[in-house]
Each structure stands twice: as C-alpha cells, then as structure tokens.
Amino acid sequence: MTATDPALTALAQGWCALSLLHGRIEAHIERALQTKHDLSVREYSLLDVLSRQHDGEGGHLQMKQVADAVVLSQSATTRLVTRLEDRGLLARYLCPTDRRGIYTNVSGAGLKLLEEARPTNDTALREALDEAAKSPELAPLVRVVESASVSA
C-alpha cells in the first residue's frame, strides 16, 4: 500500500467525516449547555457518568474508569472533578474499605443541574444530528449514530 492507495484515501476521508461530525455535534451541545446551564460538554459528561454509579459491588468508579468514560487523561479528569467540586456539584470521599481509594459522587446540587441540563443536551444533540443529516458526506454517519445502541 502506498500513501496514494485508494483504500487509504477512503479511510482518511471516512475518518475526516467522522471527526467533522463529532466536532459539529460537540460544538452545538457545548453552546447550548454553556448558555442555559453554565456547563461544558465535559462537565455534563462527568456528572452523567458519575450519576450512574451505585452502591454495592463495582458500583463506584475509580478515577481511571471515569477518565476513560469521559475520554480525558486522568490528570485532566482530576482537574475537572476539582472544578465541579469547587462549584458544589461533586463530593469526594475515601473508600471505606481501601483508604488509598477516593470516590467521587454527584451532590444533590449536581444531580439537580444534571436533571435540568439533560433535556438541553438531548435537544442539542438531536438538532446537531438533524443538521448534519443534510450533508451528503455526513448523512451515512448520522444514520449509524441513530441506529447505535450501547449496552449498559
């Protein structure tokens, strides 16, 4: 295969289209969340991920798991957690069975903000997908996103 191989060119074009779709969606949701709730997409994602934790076996996420879920480095996730903790939206505490572990939970204020922001996020996502579907190069990707189902 060479750099001008049609298969590589098609692969690169597909990746560019996917990147473009992601960027457009994220920017649209970011504007909506910032305007209405003073939240970034990453902050919303972190609150959402942490709100799904539960008591019991495997119920609380380690910081690496949280970082993977919000697609950030561990250090960036820690800074994000600190910012939300400073705003009273999260609380950290030591793991009761392993004093080296630190858990992060969404506070009542964080859950309330997440509940208020969820419809904004969902509406902005729908709007961004509808707009992207008008573009011939993005329409097939939009259909894939719409048909995707993630198992919990």
PDB file of C-alpha atoms in Angstrom:
ATOM      1  CA  MET A   1       0.000   0.000   0.000  1.00  0.00           C
ATOM      2  CA  THR A   2       1.199   3.474  -0.812  1.00  0.00           C
ATOM      3  CA  ALA A   3       0.144   6.834   0.562  1.00  0.00           C
ATOM      4  CA  THR A   4      -1.966   7.359  -2.562  1.00  0.00           C
ATOM      5  CA  ASP A   5      -3.658   3.976  -2.317  1.00  0.00           C
ATOM      6  CA  PRO A   6      -7.435   4.457  -2.833  1.00  0.00           C
ATOM      7  CA  ALA A   7      -8.236   2.333   0.243  1.00  0.00           C
ATOM      8  CA  LEU A   8      -6.102   4.583   2.444  1.00  0.00           C
ATOM      9  CA  THR A   9      -7.587   7.689   0.872  1.00  0.00           C
ATOM     10  CA  ALA A  10     -11.117   6.411   1.507  1.00  0.00           C
ATOM     11  CA  LEU A  11     -10.182   5.524   5.092  1.00  0.00           C
ATOM     12  CA  ALA A  12      -8.755   9.010   5.663  1.00  0.00           C
ATOM     13  CA  GLN A  13     -11.876  10.604   4.170  1.00  0.00           C
ATOM     14  CA  GLY A  14     -14.089   8.498   6.417  1.00  0.00           C
ATOM     15  CA  TRP A  15     -12.072   9.494   9.467  1.00  0.00           C
ATOM     16  CA  CYS A  16     -12.273  13.181   8.464  1.00  0.00           C
ATOM     17  CA  ALA A  17     -16.055  12.906   8.084  1.00  0.00           C
ATOM     18  CA  LEU A  18     -16.388  11.236  11.485  1.00  0.00           C
ATOM     19  CA  SER A  19     -14.177  13.882  13.084  1.00  0.00           C
ATOM     20  CA  LEU A  20     -16.219  16.636  11.434  1.00  0.00           C
ATOM     21  CA  LEU A  21     -19.491  15.134  12.668  1.00  0.00           C
ATOM     22  CA  HIS A  22     -18.143  14.805  16.206  1.00  0.00           C
ATOM     23  CA  GLY A  23     -16.844  18.372  16.192  1.00  0.00           C
ATOM     24  CA  ARG A  24     -20.113  19.822  14.952  1.00  0.00           C
ATOM     25  CA  ILE A  25     -22.181  17.890  17.477  1.00  0.00           C
ATOM     26  CA  GLU A  26     -19.892  18.748  20.382  1.00  0.00           C
ATOM     27  CA  ALA A  27     -19.768  22.450  19.459  1.00  0.00           C
ATOM     28  CA  HIS A  28     -23.572  22.651  19.176  1.00  0.00           C
ATOM     29  CA  ILE A  29     -24.137  20.902  22.507  1.00  0.00           C
ATOM     30  CA  GLU A  30     -21.385  22.991  24.151  1.00  0.00           C
ATOM     31  CA  ARG A  31     -23.078  26.255  23.135  1.00  0.00           C
ATOM     32  CA  ALA A  32     -26.457  25.072  24.404  1.00  0.00           C
ATOM     33  CA  LEU A  33     -25.145  23.763  27.744  1.00  0.00           C
ATOM     34  CA  GLN A  34     -22.976  26.837  28.351  1.00  0.00           C
ATOM     35  CA  THR A  35     -25.775  29.253  27.511  1.00  0.00           C
ATOM     36  CA  LYS A  36     -28.509  27.613  29.554  1.00  0.00           C
ATOM     37  CA  HIS A  37     -26.659  25.868  32.391  1.00  0.00           C
ATOM     38  CA  ASP A  38     -23.084  27.218  32.588  1.00  0.00           C
ATOM     39  CA  LEU A  39     -21.810  23.682  31.895  1.00  0.00           C
ATOM     40  CA  SER A  40     -19.310  22.410  29.356  1.00  0.00           C
ATOM     41  CA  VAL A  41     -19.839  19.180  27.447  1.00  0.00           C
ATOM     42  CA  ARG A  42     -17.083  17.552  29.537  1.00  0.00           C
ATOM     43  CA  GLU A  43     -18.642  18.732  32.796  1.00  0.00           C
ATOM     44  CA  TYR A  44     -22.035  17.413  31.717  1.00  0.00           C
ATOM     45  CA  SER A  45     -20.476  14.077  30.684  1.00  0.00           C
ATOM     46  CA  LEU A  46     -18.678  13.749  34.003  1.00  0.00           C
ATOM     47  CA  LEU A  47     -21.828  14.467  36.003  1.00  0.00           C
ATOM     48  CA  ASP A  48     -23.739  11.991  33.843  1.00  0.00           C
ATOM     49  CA  VAL A  49     -21.152   9.214  34.252  1.00  0.00           C
ATOM     50  CA  LEU A  50     -20.863   9.724  37.997  1.00  0.00           C
ATOM     51  CA  SER A  51     -24.641   9.899  38.457  1.00  0.00           C
ATOM     52  CA  ARG A  52     -24.883   6.335  37.157  1.00  0.00           C
ATOM     53  CA  GLN A  53     -22.737   4.923  39.967  1.00  0.00           C
ATOM     54  CA  HIS A  54     -24.408   2.790  42.594  1.00  0.00           C
ATOM     55  CA  ASP A  55     -23.684   1.220  45.957  1.00  0.00           C
ATOM     56  CA  GLY A  56     -22.566  -2.365  46.021  1.00  0.00           C
ATOM     57  CA  GLU A  57     -20.030  -4.435  44.120  1.00  0.00           C
ATOM     58  CA  GLY A  58     -18.448  -2.484  41.290  1.00  0.00           C
ATOM     59  CA  GLY A  59     -20.784   0.434  41.864  1.00  0.00           C
ATOM     60  CA  HIS A  60     -18.205   3.161  42.255  1.00  0.00           C
ATOM     61  CA  LEU A  61     -15.751   4.060  39.543  1.00  0.00           C
ATOM     62  CA  GLN A  62     -12.053   4.568  40.011  1.00  0.00           C
ATOM     63  CA  MET A  63     -10.621   7.774  38.567  1.00  0.00           C
ATOM     64  CA  LYS A  64      -9.106   5.873  35.619  1.00  0.00           C
ATOM     65  CA  GLN A  65     -12.521   4.427  34.777  1.00  0.00           C
ATOM     66  CA  VAL A  66     -14.068   7.881  34.991  1.00  0.00           C
ATOM     67  CA  ALA A  67     -11.303   9.303  32.769  1.00  0.00           C
ATOM     68  CA  ASP A  68     -11.905   6.575  30.188  1.00  0.00           C
ATOM     69  CA  ALA A  69     -15.661   7.196  30.272  1.00  0.00           C
ATOM     70  CA  VAL A  70     -15.311  10.942  29.626  1.00  0.00           C
ATOM     71  CA  VAL A  71     -12.380  10.475  27.219  1.00  0.00           C
ATOM     72  CA  LEU A  72      -9.871  12.577  29.131  1.00  0.00           C
ATOM     73  CA  SER A  73      -6.499  11.900  30.707  1.00  0.00           C
ATOM     74  CA  GLN A  74      -6.516  11.111  34.419  1.00  0.00           C
ATOM     75  CA  SER A  75      -4.929  14.459  35.231  1.00  0.00           C
ATOM     76  CA  ALA A  76      -7.482  16.367  33.135  1.00  0.00           C
ATOM     77  CA  THR A  77     -10.275  14.383  34.791  1.00  0.00           C
ATOM     78  CA  THR A  78      -8.903  15.213  38.240  1.00  0.00           C
ATOM     79  CA  ARG A  79      -8.850  18.931  37.340  1.00  0.00           C
ATOM     80  CA  LEU A  80     -12.408  18.664  36.029  1.00  0.00           C
ATOM     81  CA  VAL A  81     -13.539  16.909  39.219  1.00  0.00           C
ATOM     82  CA  THR A  82     -11.879  19.644  41.290  1.00  0.00           C
ATOM     83  CA  ARG A  83     -13.655  22.413  39.337  1.00  0.00           C
ATOM     84  CA  LEU A  84     -17.036  20.735  39.815  1.00  0.00           C
ATOM     85  CA  GLU A  85     -16.280  20.029  43.463  1.00  0.00           C
ATOM     86  CA  ASP A  86     -15.435  23.725  43.948  1.00  0.00           C
ATOM     87  CA  ARG A  87     -18.861  24.561  42.489  1.00  0.00           C
ATOM     88  CA  GLY A  88     -20.539  22.183  44.961  1.00  0.00           C
ATOM     89  CA  LEU A  89     -21.639  19.758  42.221  1.00  0.00           C
ATOM     90  CA  LEU A  90     -19.447  16.834  43.331  1.00  0.00           C
ATOM     91  CA  ALA A  91     -18.015  15.500  46.574  1.00  0.00           C
ATOM     92  CA  ARG A  92     -15.003  13.260  47.110  1.00  0.00           C
ATOM     93  CA  TYR A  93     -14.541  10.821  49.973  1.00  0.00           C
ATOM     94  CA  LEU A  94     -12.228   7.992  50.952  1.00  0.00           C
ATOM     95  CA  CYS A  95     -13.180   4.450  50.084  1.00  0.00           C
ATOM     96  CA  PRO A  96     -14.345   2.804  53.319  1.00  0.00           C
ATOM     97  CA  THR A  97     -12.537  -0.477  52.547  1.00  0.00           C
ATOM     98  CA  ASP A  98      -9.337   0.909  50.990  1.00  0.00           C
ATOM     99  CA  ARG A  99      -8.129   4.223  52.404  1.00  0.00           C
ATOM    100  CA  ARG A 100      -5.996   4.765  49.282  1.00  0.00           C
ATOM    101  CA  GLY A 101      -9.091   4.892  47.071  1.00  0.00           C
ATOM    102  CA  ILE A 102     -11.040   8.072  46.556  1.00  0.00           C
ATOM    103  CA  TYR A 103     -14.600   8.054  45.305  1.00  0.00           C
ATOM    104  CA  THR A 104     -16.441  10.931  43.707  1.00  0.00           C
ATOM    105  CA  ASN A 105     -20.196  11.314  43.947  1.00  0.00           C
ATOM    106  CA  VAL A 106     -22.548  13.840  42.434  1.00  0.00           C
ATOM    107  CA  SER A 107     -24.037  16.121  45.090  1.00  0.00           C
ATOM    108  CA  GLY A 108     -27.709  16.984  45.318  1.00  0.00           C
ATOM    109  CA  ALA A 109     -26.996  20.267  43.530  1.00  0.00           C
ATOM    110  CA  GLY A 110     -25.107  18.358  40.824  1.00  0.00           C
ATOM    111  CA  LEU A 111     -27.993  15.930  40.317  1.00  0.00           C
ATOM    112  CA  LYS A 112     -30.443  18.838  40.095  1.00  0.00           C
ATOM    113  CA  LEU A 113     -28.285  20.623  37.497  1.00  0.00           C
ATOM    114  CA  LEU A 114     -27.844  17.391  35.532  1.00  0.00           C
ATOM    115  CA  GLU A 115     -31.606  16.829  35.524  1.00  0.00           C
ATOM    116  CA  GLU A 116     -32.161  20.393  34.289  1.00  0.00           C
ATOM    117  CA  ALA A 117     -29.420  20.098  31.642  1.00  0.00           C
ATOM    118  CA  ARG A 118     -30.344  16.672  30.259  1.00  0.00           C
ATOM    119  CA  PRO A 119     -33.207  17.936  28.043  1.00  0.00           C
ATOM    120  CA  THR A 120     -30.927  20.702  26.728  1.00  0.00           C
ATOM    121  CA  ASN A 121     -28.233  18.147  25.899  1.00  0.00           C
ATOM    122  CA  ASP A 122     -30.708  15.809  24.226  1.00  0.00           C
ATOM    123  CA  THR A 123     -32.355  18.580  22.199  1.00  0.00           C
ATOM    124  CA  ALA A 124     -28.997  19.996  21.083  1.00  0.00           C
ATOM    125  CA  LEU A 125     -27.849  16.511  20.071  1.00  0.00           C
ATOM    126  CA  ARG A 126     -30.995  15.983  18.013  1.00  0.00           C
ATOM    127  CA  GLU A 127     -30.612  19.404  16.367  1.00  0.00           C
ATOM    128  CA  ALA A 128     -26.953  18.766  15.520  1.00  0.00           C
ATOM    129  CA  LEU A 129     -27.731  15.352  14.039  1.00  0.00           C
ATOM    130  CA  ASP A 130     -30.640  16.745  12.002  1.00  0.00           C
ATOM    131  CA  GLU A 131     -28.412  19.488  10.617  1.00  0.00           C
ATOM    132  CA  ALA A 132     -25.576  17.048   9.842  1.00  0.00           C
ATOM    133  CA  ALA A 133     -28.006  14.689   8.079  1.00  0.00           C
ATOM    134  CA  LYS A 134     -28.486  17.379   5.414  1.00  0.00           C
ATOM    135  CA  SER A 135     -24.845  16.921   4.368  1.00  0.00           C
ATOM    136  CA  PRO A 136     -24.332  14.039   1.902  1.00  0.00           C
ATOM    137  CA  GLU A 137     -20.948  13.099   3.382  1.00  0.00           C
ATOM    138  CA  LEU A 138     -22.262  13.101   6.972  1.00  0.00           C
ATOM    139  CA  ALA A 139     -25.727  11.572   6.442  1.00  0.00           C
ATOM    140  CA  PRO A 140     -24.486   7.940   6.485  1.00  0.00           C
ATOM    141  CA  LEU A 141     -22.672   8.572   9.775  1.00  0.00           C
ATOM    142  CA  VAL A 142     -25.761  10.182  11.272  1.00  0.00           C
ATOM    143  CA  ARG A 143     -27.747   7.055  10.383  1.00  0.00           C
ATOM    144  CA  VAL A 144     -25.148   4.906  12.156  1.00  0.00           C
ATOM    145  CA  VAL A 145     -25.298   7.084  15.264  1.00  0.00           C
ATOM    146  CA  GLU A 146     -29.086   6.964  15.258  1.00  0.00           C
ATOM    147  CA  SER A 147     -29.144   3.204  14.943  1.00  0.00           C
ATOM    148  CA  ALA A 148     -26.426   2.533  17.517  1.00  0.00           C
ATOM    149  CA  SER A 149     -27.430   1.043  20.816  1.00  0.00           C
ATOM    150  CA  VAL A 150     -24.989   0.814  23.710  1.00  0.00           C
ATOM    151  CA  SER A 151     -25.439  -1.955  26.254  1.00  0.00           C
ATOM    152  CA  ALA A 152     -25.159  -0.904  29.861  1.00  0.00           C
TER     153      ALA A 152
END
